[in-house]
Short mmCIF file of C-alpha atoms in Angstrom, two decimals:
data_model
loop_
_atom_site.label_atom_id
_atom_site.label_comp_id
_atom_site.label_asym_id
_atom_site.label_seq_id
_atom_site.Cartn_x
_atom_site.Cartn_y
_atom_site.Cartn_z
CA UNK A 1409 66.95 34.63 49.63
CA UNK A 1410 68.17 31.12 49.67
CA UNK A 1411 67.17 28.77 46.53
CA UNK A 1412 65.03 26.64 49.07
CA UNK A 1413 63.26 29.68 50.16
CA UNK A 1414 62.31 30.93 46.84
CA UNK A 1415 60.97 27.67 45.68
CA UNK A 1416 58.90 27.60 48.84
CA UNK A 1417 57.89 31.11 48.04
CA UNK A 1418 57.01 30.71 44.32
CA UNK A 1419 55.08 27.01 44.71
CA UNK A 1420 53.28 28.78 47.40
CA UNK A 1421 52.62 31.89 45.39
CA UNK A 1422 48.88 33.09 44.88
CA UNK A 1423 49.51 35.96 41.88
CA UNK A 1424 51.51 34.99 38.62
CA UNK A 1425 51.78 37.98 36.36
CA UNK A 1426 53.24 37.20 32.77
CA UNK A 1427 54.11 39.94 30.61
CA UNK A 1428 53.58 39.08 26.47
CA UNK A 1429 50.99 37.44 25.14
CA UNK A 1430 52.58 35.68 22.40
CA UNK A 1431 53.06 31.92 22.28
CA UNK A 1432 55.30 31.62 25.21
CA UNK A 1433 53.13 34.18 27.78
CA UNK A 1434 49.89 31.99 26.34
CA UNK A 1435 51.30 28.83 26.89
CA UNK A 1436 52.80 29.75 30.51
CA UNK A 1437 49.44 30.72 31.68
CA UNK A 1438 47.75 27.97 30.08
CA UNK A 1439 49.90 25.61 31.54
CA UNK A 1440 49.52 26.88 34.63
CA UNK A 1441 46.18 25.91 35.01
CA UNK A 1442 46.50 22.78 33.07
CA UNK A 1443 49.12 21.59 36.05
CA UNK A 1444 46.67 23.02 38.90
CA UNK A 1445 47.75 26.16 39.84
CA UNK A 1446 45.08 28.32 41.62
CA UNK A 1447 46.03 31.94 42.16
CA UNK A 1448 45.63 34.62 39.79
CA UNK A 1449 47.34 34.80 36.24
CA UNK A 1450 47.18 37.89 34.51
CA UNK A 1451 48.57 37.98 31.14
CA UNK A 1452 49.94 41.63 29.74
CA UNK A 1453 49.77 42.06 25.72
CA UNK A 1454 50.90 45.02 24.59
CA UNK A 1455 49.36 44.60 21.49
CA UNK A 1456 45.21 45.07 21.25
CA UNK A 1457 45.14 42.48 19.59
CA UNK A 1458 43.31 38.85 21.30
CA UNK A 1459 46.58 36.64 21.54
CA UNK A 1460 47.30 35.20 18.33
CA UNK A 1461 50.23 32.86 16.37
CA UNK A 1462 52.64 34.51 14.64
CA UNK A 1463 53.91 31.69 12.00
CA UNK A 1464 50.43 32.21 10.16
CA UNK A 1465 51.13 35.65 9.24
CA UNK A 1466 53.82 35.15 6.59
CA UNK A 1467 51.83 32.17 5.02
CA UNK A 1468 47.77 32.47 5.79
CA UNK A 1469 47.26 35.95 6.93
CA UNK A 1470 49.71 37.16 4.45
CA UNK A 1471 47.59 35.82 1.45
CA UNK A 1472 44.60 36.79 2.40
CA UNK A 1473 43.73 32.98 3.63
CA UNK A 1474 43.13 33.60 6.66
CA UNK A 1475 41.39 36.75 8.73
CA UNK A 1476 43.89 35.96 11.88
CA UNK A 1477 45.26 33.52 13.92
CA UNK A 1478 44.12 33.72 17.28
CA UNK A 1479 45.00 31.19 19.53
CA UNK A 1480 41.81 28.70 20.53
CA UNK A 1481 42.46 29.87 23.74
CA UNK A 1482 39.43 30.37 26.49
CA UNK A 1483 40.46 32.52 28.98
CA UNK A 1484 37.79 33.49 30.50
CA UNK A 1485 36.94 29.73 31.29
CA UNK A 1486 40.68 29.13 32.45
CA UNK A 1487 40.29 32.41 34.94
CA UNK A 1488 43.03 34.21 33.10
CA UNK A 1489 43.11 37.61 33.42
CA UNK A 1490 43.50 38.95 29.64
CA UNK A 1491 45.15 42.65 29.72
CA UNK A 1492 45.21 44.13 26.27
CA UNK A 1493 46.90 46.97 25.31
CA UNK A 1494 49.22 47.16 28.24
CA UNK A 1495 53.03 47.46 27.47
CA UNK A 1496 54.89 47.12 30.22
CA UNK A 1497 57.42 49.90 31.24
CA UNK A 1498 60.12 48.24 33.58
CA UNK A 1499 60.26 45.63 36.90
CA UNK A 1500 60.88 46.76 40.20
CA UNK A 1501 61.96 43.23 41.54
CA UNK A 1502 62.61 44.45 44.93
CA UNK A 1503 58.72 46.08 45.15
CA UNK A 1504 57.47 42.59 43.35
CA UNK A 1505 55.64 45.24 40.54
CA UNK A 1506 56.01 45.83 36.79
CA UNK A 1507 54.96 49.08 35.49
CA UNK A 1508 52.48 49.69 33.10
CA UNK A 1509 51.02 52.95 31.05
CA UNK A 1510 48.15 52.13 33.44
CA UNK A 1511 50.04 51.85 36.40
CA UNK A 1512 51.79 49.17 38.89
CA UNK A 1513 51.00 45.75 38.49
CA UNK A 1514 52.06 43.60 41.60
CA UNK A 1515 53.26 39.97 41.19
CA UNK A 1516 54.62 37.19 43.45
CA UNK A 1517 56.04 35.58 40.55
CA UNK A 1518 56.79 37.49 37.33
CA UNK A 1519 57.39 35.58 33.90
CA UNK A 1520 59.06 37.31 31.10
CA UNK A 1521 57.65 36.29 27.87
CA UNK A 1522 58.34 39.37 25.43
CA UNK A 1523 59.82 37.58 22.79
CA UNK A 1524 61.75 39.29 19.93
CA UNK A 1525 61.81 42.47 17.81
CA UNK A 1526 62.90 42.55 14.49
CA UNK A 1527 66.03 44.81 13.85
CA UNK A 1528 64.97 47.55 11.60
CA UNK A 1529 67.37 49.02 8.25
CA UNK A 1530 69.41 51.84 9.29
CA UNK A 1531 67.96 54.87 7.64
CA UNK A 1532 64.32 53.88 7.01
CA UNK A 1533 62.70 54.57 10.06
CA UNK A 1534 59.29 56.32 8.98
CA UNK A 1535 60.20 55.83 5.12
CA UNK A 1536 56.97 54.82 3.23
CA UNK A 1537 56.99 51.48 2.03
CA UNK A 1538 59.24 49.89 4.00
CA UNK A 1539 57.77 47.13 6.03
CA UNK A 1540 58.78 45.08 8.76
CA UNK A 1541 57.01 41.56 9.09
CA UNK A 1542 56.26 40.32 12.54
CA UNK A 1543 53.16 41.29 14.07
CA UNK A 1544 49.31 41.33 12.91
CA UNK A 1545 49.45 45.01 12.25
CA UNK A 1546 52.34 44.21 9.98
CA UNK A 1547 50.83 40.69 8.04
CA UNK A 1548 47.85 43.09 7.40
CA UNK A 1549 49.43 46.62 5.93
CA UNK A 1550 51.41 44.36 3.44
CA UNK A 1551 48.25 42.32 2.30
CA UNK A 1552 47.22 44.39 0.22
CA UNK A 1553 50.52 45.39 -1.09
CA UNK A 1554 51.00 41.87 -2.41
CA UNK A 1555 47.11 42.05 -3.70
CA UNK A 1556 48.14 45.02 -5.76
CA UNK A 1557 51.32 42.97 -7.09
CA UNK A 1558 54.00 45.57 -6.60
CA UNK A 1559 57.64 45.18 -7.23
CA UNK A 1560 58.54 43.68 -4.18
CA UNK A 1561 62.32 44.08 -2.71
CA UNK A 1562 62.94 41.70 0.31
CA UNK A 1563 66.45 42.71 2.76
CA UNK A 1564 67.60 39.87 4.26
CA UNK A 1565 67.64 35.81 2.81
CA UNK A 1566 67.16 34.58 6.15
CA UNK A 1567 64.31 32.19 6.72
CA UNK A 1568 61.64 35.37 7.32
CA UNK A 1569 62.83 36.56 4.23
CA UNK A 1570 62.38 33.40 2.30
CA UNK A 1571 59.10 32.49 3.71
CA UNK A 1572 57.87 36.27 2.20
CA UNK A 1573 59.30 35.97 -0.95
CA UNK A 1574 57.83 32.82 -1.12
CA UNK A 1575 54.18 34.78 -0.64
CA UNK A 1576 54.97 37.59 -2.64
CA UNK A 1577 55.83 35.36 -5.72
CA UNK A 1578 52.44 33.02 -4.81
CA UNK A 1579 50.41 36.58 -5.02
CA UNK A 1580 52.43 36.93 -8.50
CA UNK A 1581 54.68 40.07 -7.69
CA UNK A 1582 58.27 40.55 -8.96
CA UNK A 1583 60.81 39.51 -6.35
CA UNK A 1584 64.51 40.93 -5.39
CA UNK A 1585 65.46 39.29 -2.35
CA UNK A 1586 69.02 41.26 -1.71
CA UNK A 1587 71.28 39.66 0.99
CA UNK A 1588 75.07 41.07 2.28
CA UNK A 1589 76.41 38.02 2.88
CA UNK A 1590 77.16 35.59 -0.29
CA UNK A 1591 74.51 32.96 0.22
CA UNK A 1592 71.18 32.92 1.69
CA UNK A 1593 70.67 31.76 5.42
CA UNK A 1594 74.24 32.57 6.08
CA UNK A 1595 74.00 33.62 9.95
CA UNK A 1596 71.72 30.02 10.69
CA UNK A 1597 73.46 27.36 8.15
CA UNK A 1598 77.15 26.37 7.25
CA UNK A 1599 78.15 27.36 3.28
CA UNK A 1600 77.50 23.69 2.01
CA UNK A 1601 74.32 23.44 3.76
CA UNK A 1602 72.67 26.52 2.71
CA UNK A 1603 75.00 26.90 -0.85
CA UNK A 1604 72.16 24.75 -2.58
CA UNK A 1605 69.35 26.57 -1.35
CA UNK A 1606 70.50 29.28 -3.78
CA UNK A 1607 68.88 28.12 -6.64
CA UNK A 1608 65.28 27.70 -4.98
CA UNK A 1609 65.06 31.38 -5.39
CA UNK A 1610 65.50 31.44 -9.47
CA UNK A 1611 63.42 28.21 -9.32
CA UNK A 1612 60.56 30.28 -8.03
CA UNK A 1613 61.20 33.17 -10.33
CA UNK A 1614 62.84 35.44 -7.65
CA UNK A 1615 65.78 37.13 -8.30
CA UNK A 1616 68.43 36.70 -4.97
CA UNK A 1617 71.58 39.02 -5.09
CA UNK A 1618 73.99 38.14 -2.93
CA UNK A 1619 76.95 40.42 -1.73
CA UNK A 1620 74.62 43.35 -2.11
CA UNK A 1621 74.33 46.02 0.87
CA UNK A 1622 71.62 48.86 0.90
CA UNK A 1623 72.82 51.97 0.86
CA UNK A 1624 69.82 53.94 1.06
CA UNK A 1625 65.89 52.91 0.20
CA UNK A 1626 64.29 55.98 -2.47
CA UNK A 1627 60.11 56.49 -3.43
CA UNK A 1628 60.54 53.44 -5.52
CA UNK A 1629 63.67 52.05 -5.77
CA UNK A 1630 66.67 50.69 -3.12
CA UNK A 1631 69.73 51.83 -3.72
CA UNK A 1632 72.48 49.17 -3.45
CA UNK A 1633 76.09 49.79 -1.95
CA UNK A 1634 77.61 49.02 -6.20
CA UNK A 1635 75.51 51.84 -7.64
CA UNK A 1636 72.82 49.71 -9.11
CA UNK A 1637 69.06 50.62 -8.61
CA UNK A 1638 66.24 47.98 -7.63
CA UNK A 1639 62.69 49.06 -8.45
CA UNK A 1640 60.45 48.65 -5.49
CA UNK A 1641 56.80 49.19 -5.13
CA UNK A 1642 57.34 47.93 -1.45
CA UNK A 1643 60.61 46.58 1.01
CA UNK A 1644 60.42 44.48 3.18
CA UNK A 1645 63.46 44.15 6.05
CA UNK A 1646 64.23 40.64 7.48
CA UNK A 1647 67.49 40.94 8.91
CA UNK A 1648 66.98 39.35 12.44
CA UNK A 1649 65.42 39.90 15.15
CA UNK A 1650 66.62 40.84 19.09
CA UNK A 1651 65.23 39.93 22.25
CA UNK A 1652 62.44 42.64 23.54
CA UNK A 1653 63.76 43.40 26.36
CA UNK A 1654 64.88 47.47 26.55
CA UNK A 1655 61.94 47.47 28.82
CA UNK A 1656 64.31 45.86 31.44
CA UNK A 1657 66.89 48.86 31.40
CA UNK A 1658 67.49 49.71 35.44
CA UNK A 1659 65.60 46.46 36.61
CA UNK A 1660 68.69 44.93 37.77
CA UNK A 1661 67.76 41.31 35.73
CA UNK A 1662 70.98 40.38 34.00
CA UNK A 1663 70.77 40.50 30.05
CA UNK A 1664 73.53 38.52 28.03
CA UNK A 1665 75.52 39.77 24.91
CA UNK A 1666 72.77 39.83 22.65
CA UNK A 1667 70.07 41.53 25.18
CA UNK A 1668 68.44 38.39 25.90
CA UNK A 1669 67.77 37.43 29.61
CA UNK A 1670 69.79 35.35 30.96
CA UNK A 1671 67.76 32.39 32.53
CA UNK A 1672 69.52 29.22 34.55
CA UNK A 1673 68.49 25.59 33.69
CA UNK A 1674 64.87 25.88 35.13
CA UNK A 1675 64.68 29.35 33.52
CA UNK A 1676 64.67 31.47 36.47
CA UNK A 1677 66.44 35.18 36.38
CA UNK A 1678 68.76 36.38 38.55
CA UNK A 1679 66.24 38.04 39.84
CA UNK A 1680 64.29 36.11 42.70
CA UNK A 1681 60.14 35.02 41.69
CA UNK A 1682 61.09 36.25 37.84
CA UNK A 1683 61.64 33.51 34.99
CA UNK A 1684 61.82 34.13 31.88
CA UNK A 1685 60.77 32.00 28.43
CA UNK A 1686 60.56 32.16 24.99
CA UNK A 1687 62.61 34.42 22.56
CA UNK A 1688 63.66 36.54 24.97
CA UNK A 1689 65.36 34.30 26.99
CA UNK A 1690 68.81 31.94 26.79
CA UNK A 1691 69.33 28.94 28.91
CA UNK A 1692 72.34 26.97 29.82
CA UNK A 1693 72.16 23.64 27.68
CA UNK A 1694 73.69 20.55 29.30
CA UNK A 1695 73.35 18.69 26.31
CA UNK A 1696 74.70 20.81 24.05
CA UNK A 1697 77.89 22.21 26.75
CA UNK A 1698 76.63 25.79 25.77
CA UNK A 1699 74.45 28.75 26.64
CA UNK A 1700 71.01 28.61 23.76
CA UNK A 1701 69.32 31.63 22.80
CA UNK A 1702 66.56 30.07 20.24
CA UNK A 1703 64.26 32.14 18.97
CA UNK A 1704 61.66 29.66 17.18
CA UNK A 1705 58.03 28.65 17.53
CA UNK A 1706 58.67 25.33 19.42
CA UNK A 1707 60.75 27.12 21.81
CA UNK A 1708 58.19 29.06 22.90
CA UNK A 1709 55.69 26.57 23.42
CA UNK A 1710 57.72 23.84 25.33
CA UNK A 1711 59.25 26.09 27.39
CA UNK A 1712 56.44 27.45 29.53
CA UNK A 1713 55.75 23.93 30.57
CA UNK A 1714 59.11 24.03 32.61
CA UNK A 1715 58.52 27.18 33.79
CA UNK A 1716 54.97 26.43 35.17
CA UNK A 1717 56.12 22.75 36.69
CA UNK A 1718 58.98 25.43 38.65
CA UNK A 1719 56.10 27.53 40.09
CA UNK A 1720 54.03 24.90 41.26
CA UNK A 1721 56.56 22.00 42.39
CA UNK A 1722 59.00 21.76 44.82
CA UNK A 1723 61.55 20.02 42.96
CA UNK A 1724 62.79 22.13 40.03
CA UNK A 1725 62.28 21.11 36.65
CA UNK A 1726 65.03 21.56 34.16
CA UNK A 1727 64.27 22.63 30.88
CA UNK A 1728 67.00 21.29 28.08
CA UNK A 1729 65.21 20.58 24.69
CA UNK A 1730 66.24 19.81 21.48
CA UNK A 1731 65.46 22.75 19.57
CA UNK A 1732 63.15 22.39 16.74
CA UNK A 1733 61.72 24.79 13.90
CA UNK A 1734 60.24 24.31 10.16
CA UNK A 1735 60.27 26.60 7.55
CA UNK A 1736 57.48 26.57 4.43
CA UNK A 1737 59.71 28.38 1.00
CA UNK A 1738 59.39 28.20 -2.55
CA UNK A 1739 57.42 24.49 -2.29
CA UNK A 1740 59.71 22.82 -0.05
CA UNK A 1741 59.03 21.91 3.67
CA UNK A 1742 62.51 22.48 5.88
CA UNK A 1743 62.84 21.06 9.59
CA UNK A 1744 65.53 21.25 11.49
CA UNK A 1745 66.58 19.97 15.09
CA UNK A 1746 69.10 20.17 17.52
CA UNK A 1747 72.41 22.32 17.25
CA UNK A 1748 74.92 21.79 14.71
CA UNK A 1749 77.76 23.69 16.42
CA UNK A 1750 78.75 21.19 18.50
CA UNK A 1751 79.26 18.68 15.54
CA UNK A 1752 82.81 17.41 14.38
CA UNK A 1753 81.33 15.42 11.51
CA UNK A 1754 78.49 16.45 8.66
CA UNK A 1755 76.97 13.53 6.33
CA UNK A 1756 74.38 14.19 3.62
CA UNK A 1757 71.65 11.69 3.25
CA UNK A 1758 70.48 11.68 -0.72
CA UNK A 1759 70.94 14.87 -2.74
CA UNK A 1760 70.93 18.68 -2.25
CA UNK A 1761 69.95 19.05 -6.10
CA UNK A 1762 66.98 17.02 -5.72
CA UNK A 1763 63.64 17.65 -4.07
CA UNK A 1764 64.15 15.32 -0.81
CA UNK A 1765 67.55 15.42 1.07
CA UNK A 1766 68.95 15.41 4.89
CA UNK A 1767 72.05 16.63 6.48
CA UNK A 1768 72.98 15.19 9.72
CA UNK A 1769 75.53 16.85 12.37
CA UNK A 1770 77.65 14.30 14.51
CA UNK A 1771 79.55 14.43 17.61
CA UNK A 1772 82.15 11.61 17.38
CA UNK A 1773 79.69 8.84 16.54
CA UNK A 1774 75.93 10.98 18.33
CA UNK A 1775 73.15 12.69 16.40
CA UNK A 1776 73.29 16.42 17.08
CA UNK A 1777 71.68 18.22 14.56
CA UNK A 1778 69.89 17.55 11.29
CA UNK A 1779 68.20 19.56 8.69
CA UNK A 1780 65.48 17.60 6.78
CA UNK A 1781 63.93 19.06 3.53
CA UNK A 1782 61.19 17.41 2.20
CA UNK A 1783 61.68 14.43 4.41
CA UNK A 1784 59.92 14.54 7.20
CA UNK A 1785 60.42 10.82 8.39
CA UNK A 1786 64.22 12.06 8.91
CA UNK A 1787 63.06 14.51 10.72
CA UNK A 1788 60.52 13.00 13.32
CA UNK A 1789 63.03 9.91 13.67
CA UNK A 1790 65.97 11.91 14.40
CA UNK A 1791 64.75 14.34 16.73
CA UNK A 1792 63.92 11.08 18.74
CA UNK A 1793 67.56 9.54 18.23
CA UNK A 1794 69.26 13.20 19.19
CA UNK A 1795 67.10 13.62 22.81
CA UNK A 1796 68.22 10.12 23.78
CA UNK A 1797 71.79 10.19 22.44
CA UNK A 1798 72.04 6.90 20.67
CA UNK A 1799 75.24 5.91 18.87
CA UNK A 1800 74.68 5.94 14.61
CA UNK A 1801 76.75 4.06 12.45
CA UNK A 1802 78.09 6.87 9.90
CA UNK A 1803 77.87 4.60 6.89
CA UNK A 1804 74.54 3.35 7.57
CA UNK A 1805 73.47 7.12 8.34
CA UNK A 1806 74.39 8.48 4.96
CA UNK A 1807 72.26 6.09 3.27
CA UNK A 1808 69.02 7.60 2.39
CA UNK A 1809 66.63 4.49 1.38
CA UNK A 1810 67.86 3.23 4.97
CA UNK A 1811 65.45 4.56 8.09
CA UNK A 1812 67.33 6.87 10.14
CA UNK A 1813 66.17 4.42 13.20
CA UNK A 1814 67.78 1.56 11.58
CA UNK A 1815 71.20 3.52 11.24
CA UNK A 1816 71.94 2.84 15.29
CA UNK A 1817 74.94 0.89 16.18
#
């Protein structure tokens, strides 16, 4: 099918099935509606659970705060067909269907918006007390394991595991947060970015140990790689996470190198009427020169605005953002946006010991990237400056009482 054919075929298409009901599958179906689209939308959850936000659950949910976070979301007034409970099994492009415990479910256009998984310990599978944090289910068996202020061992000082032991120490536990590499956030940040994020952890009364593996987790204690014991009431793995998408084994939809699918710049698959969004999904960046796999909130909700423009219009939209994300840990609010590997140049705005600093990424004399903590100004201004591309003058940018905005050459 030519490319002209299939847009003809998808604007004119009268059943849009999107599997996952997280943010992204919401969004997409919302969206649809919201830009006029007619036909049936039938959204596919695989959880019971009505749709709901996930950043909540390691803040809100986790603390007792909050009951839940479902989204404020009418469906029934929208006409979207809510299926709960129904994980979907594979795609059989060629027959237009996805199967379902429940049986076939036909689509002319399919949107894949299964997000991510997170990637379990080796060896604890079905070990009690080892938790994983990413779902509803998960927020609400580790409630009460904070409420009960346990000895708490976090795996993993990436930003899920920060933003729990961050909870766990609010609910007053003991903290361990163990981590193999030899600083926290070492797979999202360069060493001098993330080096002084260290001492938040002591700061909070957590204990981080870097360069420490797990060898095995025992009733009550991990065992780390050196010998040494940790007590643990509870463990919680943050590690990563992987696109969800073993469902797509034998579907013929081309997954990339880290199982994601591999969308093109309006974030259709190589299969034809199938797009994919969200987590799941990477897309070719012409901003960046590279291929994005982003798996963050903001992602997932400007995304499915592309994807829903694509199934109504005739002219494709092209989805390149600048990625976004925030973090909440140990009292400080992180943002960052863009994509620092691309940058040639890295200049700090105030200072990484205090409570308010920036780091800005250049490309010769553009805005990339920059990571903002506790200034959010930074933040909102150069998000702005990055999407348009607007020379900075270096000297002006590494001044911290100066405006980002007023830093342009």
């Amino acid at each position: 099918m030519s490319e002209q054919t299939r847009e003809q075929a998808t604007s004119q298409a009268r059943r849009v099935v999107v599997v996952g009901a997280g943010m992204a599958g919401v969004q997409t179906a919302v969206a649809l509606r919201e830009q006029g689209f007619r036909g049936t939308v039938t959204l596919l959850g695989a959880e019971p659970h009505q749709p709901y936000d996930r950043p909540p659950l390691s803040k809100a949910v986790l603390l007792g705060k909050a009951e839940g976070s479902a989204f404020d979301v009418d469906f029934e007034a929208l006409g979207i067909e809510l299926r709960l409970g129904r994980e979907a099994l594979g795609v059989r492009p060629g027959d237009h269907e996805v199967d379902t415990e429940a049986g076939p479910e036909p689509y002319d256009v399919l949107v894949l918006a299964t997000g991510a998984e997170p990637v379990r310990l080796p060896g604890t599978e079905g070990v009690p007390g080892v938790h994983l944090l990413r779902t509803l289910d998960d927020a609400e068996r580790l409630r009460p394991v904070l409420a009960r202020q346990h000895d708490v061992v976090v795996v993993g000082a990436g930003w899920i595991g920060a933003e729990f032991a961050t909870a766990a120490r609010e609910a007053g536990c003991a903290v361990t947060v163990v981590e193999a590499a030899d600083r926290p956030l070492a797979g999202a940040l360069p060493a001098e970015v993330a080096a002084p994020m260290a001492s938040w952890y002591a700061d909070s009364g957590a204990e981080l140990r870097t360069h420490a593996r797990v060898e095995r987790v025992e009733p009550g204690a991990v065992v780390l790689d050196d010998g040494s014991r940790v007590p643990a009431g509870a463990v919680v793995v943050g590690i990563g996470a992987r696109p969800a998408t073993a469902w797509l084994a034998g579907s013929g939809i081309e997954l990339g190198a880290h199982g994601e699918v591999v969308a093109d710049e309006h974030l259709r698959t190589s299969a034809p009427d199938v797009y994919a969004v969200g987590d799941c999904a990477s897309f070719p960046s012409r901003r960046y020169g590279q291929r994005l796999l982003v798996h963050h909130w903001d992602n997932a909700l400007q995304g499915p605005r592309t994807v829903a423009a694509n199934i109504m219009g005739e002219t494709p939209a092209v989805y390149d953002p600048v990625p976004y994300f925030w973090s909440e840990q140990f009292g400080r609010f992180v943002q960052y946006a863009g994509h620092h590997g691309v940058a040639d140049r890295t200049l700090w705005r105030g200072d990484p010991a205090g409570p308010a600093w920036t780091v800005c990424w250049l490309r010769g004399d553009r805005l990339v990237a920059l990571l903002a903590v506790g200034r959010p100004r930074d933040l909102a201004q150069g998000r702005r400056l990055i999407e348009a591309g607007t020379p900075m003058r270096p000297q002006a940018l590494s001044d911290p009482a100066r405006p980002l905005k007023n830093a342009t050459a």
